[in-house]
mmCIF file of C-alpha atoms in Angstrom:
data_model
loop_
_atom_site.group_PDB
_atom_site.id
_atom_site.type_symbol
_atom_site.label_atom_id
_atom_site.label_comp_id
_atom_site.label_asym_id
_atom_site.label_seq_id
_atom_site.Cartn_x
_atom_site.Cartn_y
_atom_site.Cartn_z
ATOM 1 C CA UNK A 189 35.416 -6.088 -22.334
ATOM 2 C CA UNK A 190 36.220 -2.530 -21.384
ATOM 3 C CA UNK A 191 37.155 -0.583 -24.486
ATOM 4 C CA UNK A 192 37.752 2.709 -22.687
ATOM 5 C CA UNK A 193 39.732 2.576 -19.478
ATOM 6 C CA UNK A 194 40.339 5.173 -16.825
ATOM 7 C CA UNK A 195 42.680 3.404 -14.458
ATOM 8 C CA UNK A 196 42.726 6.039 -11.739
ATOM 9 C CA UNK A 197 39.462 6.090 -9.804
ATOM 10 C CA UNK A 198 40.483 9.265 -8.032
ATOM 11 C CA UNK A 199 42.946 12.149 -8.158
ATOM 12 C CA UNK A 200 43.641 14.877 -5.650
ATOM 13 C CA UNK A 201 45.514 18.103 -6.496
ATOM 14 C CA UNK A 202 46.132 21.490 -4.927
ATOM 15 C CA UNK A 203 44.398 24.557 -6.216
ATOM 16 C CA UNK A 204 46.486 26.305 -8.839
ATOM 17 C CA UNK A 205 48.400 23.178 -9.819
ATOM 18 C CA UNK A 206 47.920 21.047 -12.910
ATOM 19 C CA UNK A 207 45.443 18.162 -12.991
ATOM 20 C CA UNK A 208 46.193 15.373 -15.454
ATOM 21 C CA UNK A 209 43.519 12.778 -16.092
ATOM 22 C CA UNK A 210 44.363 9.778 -18.215
ATOM 23 C CA UNK A 211 42.401 7.497 -20.487
ATOM 24 C CA UNK A 212 43.364 4.450 -22.546
ATOM 25 C CA UNK A 213 41.380 2.746 -25.249
ATOM 26 C CA UNK A 214 41.648 -0.561 -27.036
ATOM 27 C CA UNK A 215 39.432 -0.196 -30.082
ATOM 28 C CA UNK A 216 41.490 1.123 -33.000
ATOM 29 C CA UNK A 217 38.264 2.083 -34.760
ATOM 30 C CA UNK A 218 37.670 4.908 -32.302
ATOM 31 C CA UNK A 219 38.416 8.203 -33.969
ATOM 32 C CA UNK A 220 36.640 10.785 -31.865
ATOM 33 C CA UNK A 221 37.179 11.332 -28.171
ATOM 34 C CA UNK A 222 35.395 13.435 -25.607
ATOM 35 C CA UNK A 223 35.680 14.391 -21.975
ATOM 36 C CA UNK A 224 32.622 14.928 -19.815
ATOM 37 C CA UNK A 225 32.419 16.401 -16.351
ATOM 38 C CA UNK A 226 29.809 15.210 -13.904
ATOM 39 C CA UNK A 227 28.731 16.616 -10.566
ATOM 40 C CA UNK A 228 26.812 14.415 -8.092
ATOM 41 C CA UNK A 229 23.131 14.038 -8.912
ATOM 42 C CA UNK A 230 23.560 15.771 -12.266
ATOM 43 C CA UNK A 231 23.980 14.606 -15.819
ATOM 44 C CA UNK A 232 27.328 14.661 -17.639
ATOM 45 C CA UNK A 233 28.340 17.969 -19.182
ATOM 46 C CA UNK A 234 30.435 18.063 -22.337
ATOM 47 C CA UNK A 235 33.853 19.559 -21.700
ATOM 48 C CA UNK A 236 36.155 19.142 -24.673
ATOM 49 C CA UNK A 237 36.713 16.792 -27.593
ATOM 50 C CA UNK A 238 39.383 15.795 -30.069
ATOM 51 C CA UNK A 239 39.359 14.145 -33.447
ATOM 52 C CA UNK A 240 41.898 11.469 -34.271
ATOM 53 C CA UNK A 241 43.426 13.685 -36.951
ATOM 54 C CA UNK A 242 44.709 15.985 -34.221
ATOM 55 C CA UNK A 243 47.004 15.401 -31.297
ATOM 56 C CA UNK A 244 45.996 18.373 -29.211
ATOM 57 C CA UNK A 245 42.959 20.528 -28.605
ATOM 58 C CA UNK A 246 42.838 23.434 -26.219
ATOM 59 C CA UNK A 247 39.939 25.346 -24.705
ATOM 60 C CA UNK A 248 40.816 27.805 -21.991
ATOM 61 C CA UNK A 249 42.185 25.963 -18.978
ATOM 62 C CA UNK A 250 41.452 22.583 -20.568
ATOM 63 C CA UNK A 251 43.702 20.769 -23.032
ATOM 64 C CA UNK A 252 43.252 17.284 -24.384
ATOM 65 C CA UNK A 253 46.194 15.361 -25.817
ATOM 66 C CA UNK A 254 45.845 12.317 -28.018
ATOM 67 C CA UNK A 255 48.554 9.729 -28.665
ATOM 68 C CA UNK A 256 47.121 7.424 -31.282
ATOM 69 C CA UNK A 257 50.051 5.030 -31.400
ATOM 70 C CA UNK A 258 49.723 4.451 -27.658
ATOM 71 C CA UNK A 259 45.915 4.586 -27.750
ATOM 72 C CA UNK A 260 46.095 7.080 -24.940
ATOM 73 C CA UNK A 261 44.582 10.444 -24.240
ATOM 74 C CA UNK A 262 44.857 12.828 -21.369
ATOM 75 C CA UNK A 263 43.041 15.877 -20.087
ATOM 76 C CA UNK A 264 45.092 18.674 -18.552
ATOM 77 C CA UNK A 265 43.483 21.322 -16.373
ATOM 78 C CA UNK A 266 45.664 24.325 -15.629
ATOM 79 C CA UNK A 267 45.322 25.961 -13.195
ATOM 80 C CA UNK A 268 43.027 23.680 -11.239
ATOM 81 C CA UNK A 269 40.231 25.311 -9.261
ATOM 82 C CA UNK A 270 38.067 23.925 -6.436
ATOM 83 C CA UNK A 271 35.044 24.172 -8.745
ATOM 84 C CA UNK A 272 36.716 21.607 -11.003
ATOM 85 C CA UNK A 273 36.114 18.947 -8.372
ATOM 86 C CA UNK A 274 33.878 16.422 -10.108
ATOM 87 C CA UNK A 275 33.961 13.044 -11.831
ATOM 88 C CA UNK A 276 35.519 13.182 -15.275
ATOM 89 C CA UNK A 277 34.525 10.659 -17.907
ATOM 90 C CA UNK A 278 36.458 9.857 -21.026
ATOM 91 C CA UNK A 279 34.309 8.739 -23.963
ATOM 92 C CA UNK A 280 34.954 7.572 -27.507
ATOM 93 C CA UNK A 281 33.069 6.911 -30.683
ATOM 94 C CA UNK A 282 33.955 5.002 -33.814
ATOM 95 C CA UNK A 283 32.932 7.836 -36.056
ATOM 96 C CA UNK A 284 32.357 11.503 -35.505
ATOM 97 C CA UNK A 285 28.631 11.813 -35.313
ATOM 98 C CA UNK A 286 28.150 8.230 -34.271
ATOM 99 C CA UNK A 287 25.233 8.068 -31.971
ATOM 100 C CA UNK A 288 26.946 5.613 -29.674
ATOM 101 C CA UNK A 289 29.484 6.740 -27.111
ATOM 102 C CA UNK A 290 31.622 4.309 -25.109
ATOM 103 C CA UNK A 291 32.465 5.673 -21.681
ATOM 104 C CA UNK A 292 35.219 4.932 -19.196
ATOM 105 C CA UNK A 293 34.370 4.425 -15.532
ATOM 106 C CA UNK A 294 35.421 7.921 -14.573
ATOM 107 C CA UNK A 295 38.027 9.607 -12.399
ATOM 108 C CA UNK A 296 36.963 11.585 -9.365
ATOM 109 C CA UNK A 297 39.003 14.783 -9.199
ATOM 110 C CA UNK A 298 39.291 16.687 -5.951
ATOM 111 C CA UNK A 299 40.925 20.102 -6.026
ATOM 112 C CA UNK A 300 41.910 21.222 -2.559
ATOM 113 C CA UNK A 301 41.924 24.941 -1.693
ATOM 114 C CA UNK B 687 15.676 27.395 -23.194
ATOM 115 C CA UNK B 688 15.169 24.562 -20.803
ATOM 116 C CA UNK B 689 17.641 21.724 -20.947
ATOM 117 C CA UNK B 690 16.860 18.041 -21.250
ATOM 118 C CA UNK B 691 14.219 17.267 -18.659
ATOM 119 C CA UNK B 692 13.951 13.871 -17.064
ATOM 120 C CA UNK B 693 11.350 12.745 -14.589
ATOM 121 C CA UNK B 694 11.061 11.481 -12.086
ATOM 122 C CA UNK B 695 14.454 12.248 -10.602
ATOM 123 C CA UNK B 696 14.121 9.353 -8.212
ATOM 124 C CA UNK B 697 11.973 6.269 -8.626
ATOM 125 C CA UNK B 698 11.533 3.383 -6.217
ATOM 126 C CA UNK B 699 9.921 0.197 -7.428
ATOM 127 C CA UNK B 700 9.365 -3.200 -5.873
ATOM 128 C CA UNK B 701 10.610 -6.244 -7.712
ATOM 129 C CA UNK B 702 8.153 -7.240 -10.418
ATOM 130 C CA UNK B 703 6.681 -3.764 -10.896
ATOM 131 C CA UNK B 704 7.015 -1.615 -13.977
ATOM 132 C CA UNK B 705 9.202 1.474 -14.192
ATOM 133 C CA UNK B 706 8.520 4.312 -16.626
ATOM 134 C CA UNK B 707 11.188 6.935 -17.161
ATOM 135 C CA UNK B 708 10.409 10.067 -19.128
ATOM 136 C CA UNK B 709 12.657 12.343 -21.124
ATOM 137 C CA UNK B 710 11.732 15.623 -22.763
ATOM 138 C CA UNK B 711 14.500 16.698 -25.147
ATOM 139 C CA UNK B 712 15.688 20.236 -25.551
ATOM 140 C CA UNK B 713 13.494 22.421 -27.710
ATOM 141 C CA UNK B 714 14.234 21.792 -31.349
ATOM 142 C CA UNK B 715 15.955 18.461 -30.703
ATOM 143 C CA UNK B 716 14.480 15.444 -32.429
ATOM 144 C CA UNK B 717 17.078 12.820 -31.488
ATOM 145 C CA UNK B 718 17.091 11.111 -28.110
ATOM 146 C CA UNK B 719 19.579 8.699 -26.545
ATOM 147 C CA UNK B 720 19.301 6.669 -23.373
ATOM 148 C CA UNK B 721 22.300 5.623 -21.301
ATOM 149 C CA UNK B 722 22.476 3.599 -18.093
ATOM 150 C CA UNK B 723 25.032 3.998 -15.342
ATOM 151 C CA UNK B 724 25.383 1.119 -12.923
ATOM 152 C CA UNK B 725 27.085 1.802 -9.572
ATOM 153 C CA UNK B 726 30.835 2.358 -9.956
ATOM 154 C CA UNK B 727 30.565 2.095 -13.736
ATOM 155 C CA UNK B 728 30.626 4.442 -16.694
ATOM 156 C CA UNK B 729 27.591 5.240 -18.769
ATOM 157 C CA UNK B 730 26.534 2.543 -21.211
ATOM 158 C CA UNK B 731 24.583 3.236 -24.391
ATOM 159 C CA UNK B 732 21.146 1.682 -24.526
ATOM 160 C CA UNK B 733 19.103 3.084 -27.392
ATOM 161 C CA UNK B 734 18.901 5.883 -29.937
ATOM 162 C CA UNK B 735 15.546 7.159 -31.150
ATOM 163 C CA UNK B 736 14.160 9.739 -33.472
ATOM 164 C CA UNK B 737 10.546 10.779 -33.478
ATOM 165 C CA UNK B 738 8.454 7.605 -33.911
ATOM 166 C CA UNK B 739 11.528 5.546 -34.865
ATOM 167 C CA UNK B 740 14.019 3.378 -33.040
ATOM 168 C CA UNK B 741 17.303 3.828 -34.876
ATOM 169 C CA UNK B 742 19.728 1.790 -32.770
ATOM 170 C CA UNK B 743 18.739 -0.398 -29.828
ATOM 171 C CA UNK B 744 21.894 -2.464 -29.723
ATOM 172 C CA UNK B 745 22.502 -1.625 -26.061
ATOM 173 C CA UNK B 746 19.051 -2.574 -24.833
ATOM 174 C CA UNK B 747 18.631 -5.786 -22.850
ATOM 175 C CA UNK B 748 16.682 -8.281 -24.926
ATOM 176 C CA UNK B 749 13.844 -8.633 -22.497
ATOM 177 C CA UNK B 750 11.749 -6.361 -20.287
ATOM 178 C CA UNK B 751 13.168 -3.116 -21.688
ATOM 179 C CA UNK B 752 11.506 -0.979 -24.342
ATOM 180 C CA UNK B 753 11.728 2.608 -25.496
ATOM 181 C CA UNK B 754 9.630 4.937 -27.567
ATOM 182 C CA UNK B 755 9.663 8.511 -28.763
ATOM 183 C CA UNK B 756 6.184 9.373 -30.001
ATOM 184 C CA UNK B 757 5.312 12.174 -32.358
ATOM 185 C CA UNK B 758 3.942 14.123 -29.428
ATOM 186 C CA UNK B 759 5.224 13.977 -25.905
ATOM 187 C CA UNK B 760 8.348 12.787 -24.185
ATOM 188 C CA UNK B 761 10.477 9.754 -24.861
ATOM 189 C CA UNK B 762 9.685 6.869 -22.525
ATOM 190 C CA UNK B 763 12.007 4.142 -21.312
ATOM 191 C CA UNK B 764 9.954 1.321 -19.882
ATOM 192 C CA UNK B 765 11.261 -1.501 -17.748
ATOM 193 C CA UNK B 766 8.817 -4.288 -17.040
ATOM 194 C CA UNK B 767 9.048 -6.668 -14.088
ATOM 195 C CA UNK B 768 11.993 -4.845 -12.575
ATOM 196 C CA UNK B 769 14.712 -6.765 -10.748
ATOM 197 C CA UNK B 770 17.329 -5.533 -8.281
ATOM 198 C CA UNK B 771 19.960 -5.463 -11.023
ATOM 199 C CA UNK B 772 17.981 -2.754 -12.812
ATOM 200 C CA UNK B 773 18.851 -0.307 -10.026
ATOM 201 C CA UNK B 774 20.922 2.362 -11.737
ATOM 202 C CA UNK B 775 20.960 5.927 -12.954
ATOM 203 C CA UNK B 776 19.322 6.313 -16.345
ATOM 204 C CA UNK B 777 20.379 9.303 -18.414
ATOM 205 C CA UNK B 778 18.725 10.726 -21.448
ATOM 206 C CA UNK B 779 20.490 12.942 -23.949
ATOM 207 C CA UNK B 780 19.231 14.854 -26.964
ATOM 208 C CA UNK B 781 20.720 16.395 -30.056
ATOM 209 C CA UNK B 782 19.288 18.557 -32.817
ATOM 210 C CA UNK B 783 20.085 16.467 -35.859
ATOM 211 C CA UNK B 784 21.535 13.275 -37.165
ATOM 212 C CA UNK B 785 25.202 12.823 -36.665
ATOM 213 C CA UNK B 786 25.580 14.905 -33.561
ATOM 214 C CA UNK B 787 25.120 12.235 -30.962
ATOM 215 C CA UNK B 788 28.586 12.934 -29.736
ATOM 216 C CA UNK B 789 27.596 16.487 -28.891
ATOM 217 C CA UNK B 790 24.344 15.675 -27.214
ATOM 218 C CA UNK B 791 23.145 17.365 -24.059
ATOM 219 C CA UNK B 792 22.383 15.170 -21.065
ATOM 220 C CA UNK B 793 19.543 15.400 -18.587
ATOM 221 C CA UNK B 794 20.002 15.090 -14.846
ATOM 222 C CA UNK B 795 19.047 11.451 -14.851
ATOM 223 C CA UNK B 796 16.517 9.226 -13.129
ATOM 224 C CA UNK B 797 17.803 7.159 -10.254
ATOM 225 C CA UNK B 798 15.903 3.905 -10.146
ATOM 226 C CA UNK B 799 16.003 1.848 -6.991
ATOM 227 C CA UNK B 800 14.446 -1.595 -6.983
ATOM 228 C CA UNK B 801 13.625 -2.925 -3.527
#
């Protein structure tokens, strides 16, 4: 039973364009969502998060949008840079500060120069 | 300030052997989490520990797996009598206090291969 789904295993965009990574969840108890970035042979690095009381959170080139009614969130990267090429994981928890994160399978983003 | 340190980075074990994975949290962090990533999968929560206490082990397989975080020294994830299905990347994360597991810092992982 996959509670957090990233249906696109991969995404390829041109440098300077927008990258949009999508994530769907099924558990209505989730109220805190995070995006992690992972390079090969490294651990995940926290990127950005959003609480369920918000519908948007922005940090520099990264913006996360949350649509609670659709149980959908997305990560926008504008403008995309080659250094953004990595696997991006969506994660959720049932309570801010919960020690247990539920991860999606990841989307591999490739930004072409 | 060194990050979360995991060792070894790569570990090869024959079926039936024991695997010991070590995690030293960031300085000042007293909460440790272990996650496992199977090939082509996302990370899955295994266990959450504080010093000398297991707080949540709901993600740990019932048999062969154990974890500890002693008063002194690193946290250890032990897998006894390894099988091929245990081959995965094991990630440790740490956070400074209760309730910040969602903002934990991850180590580089230990890649376990069972042959």
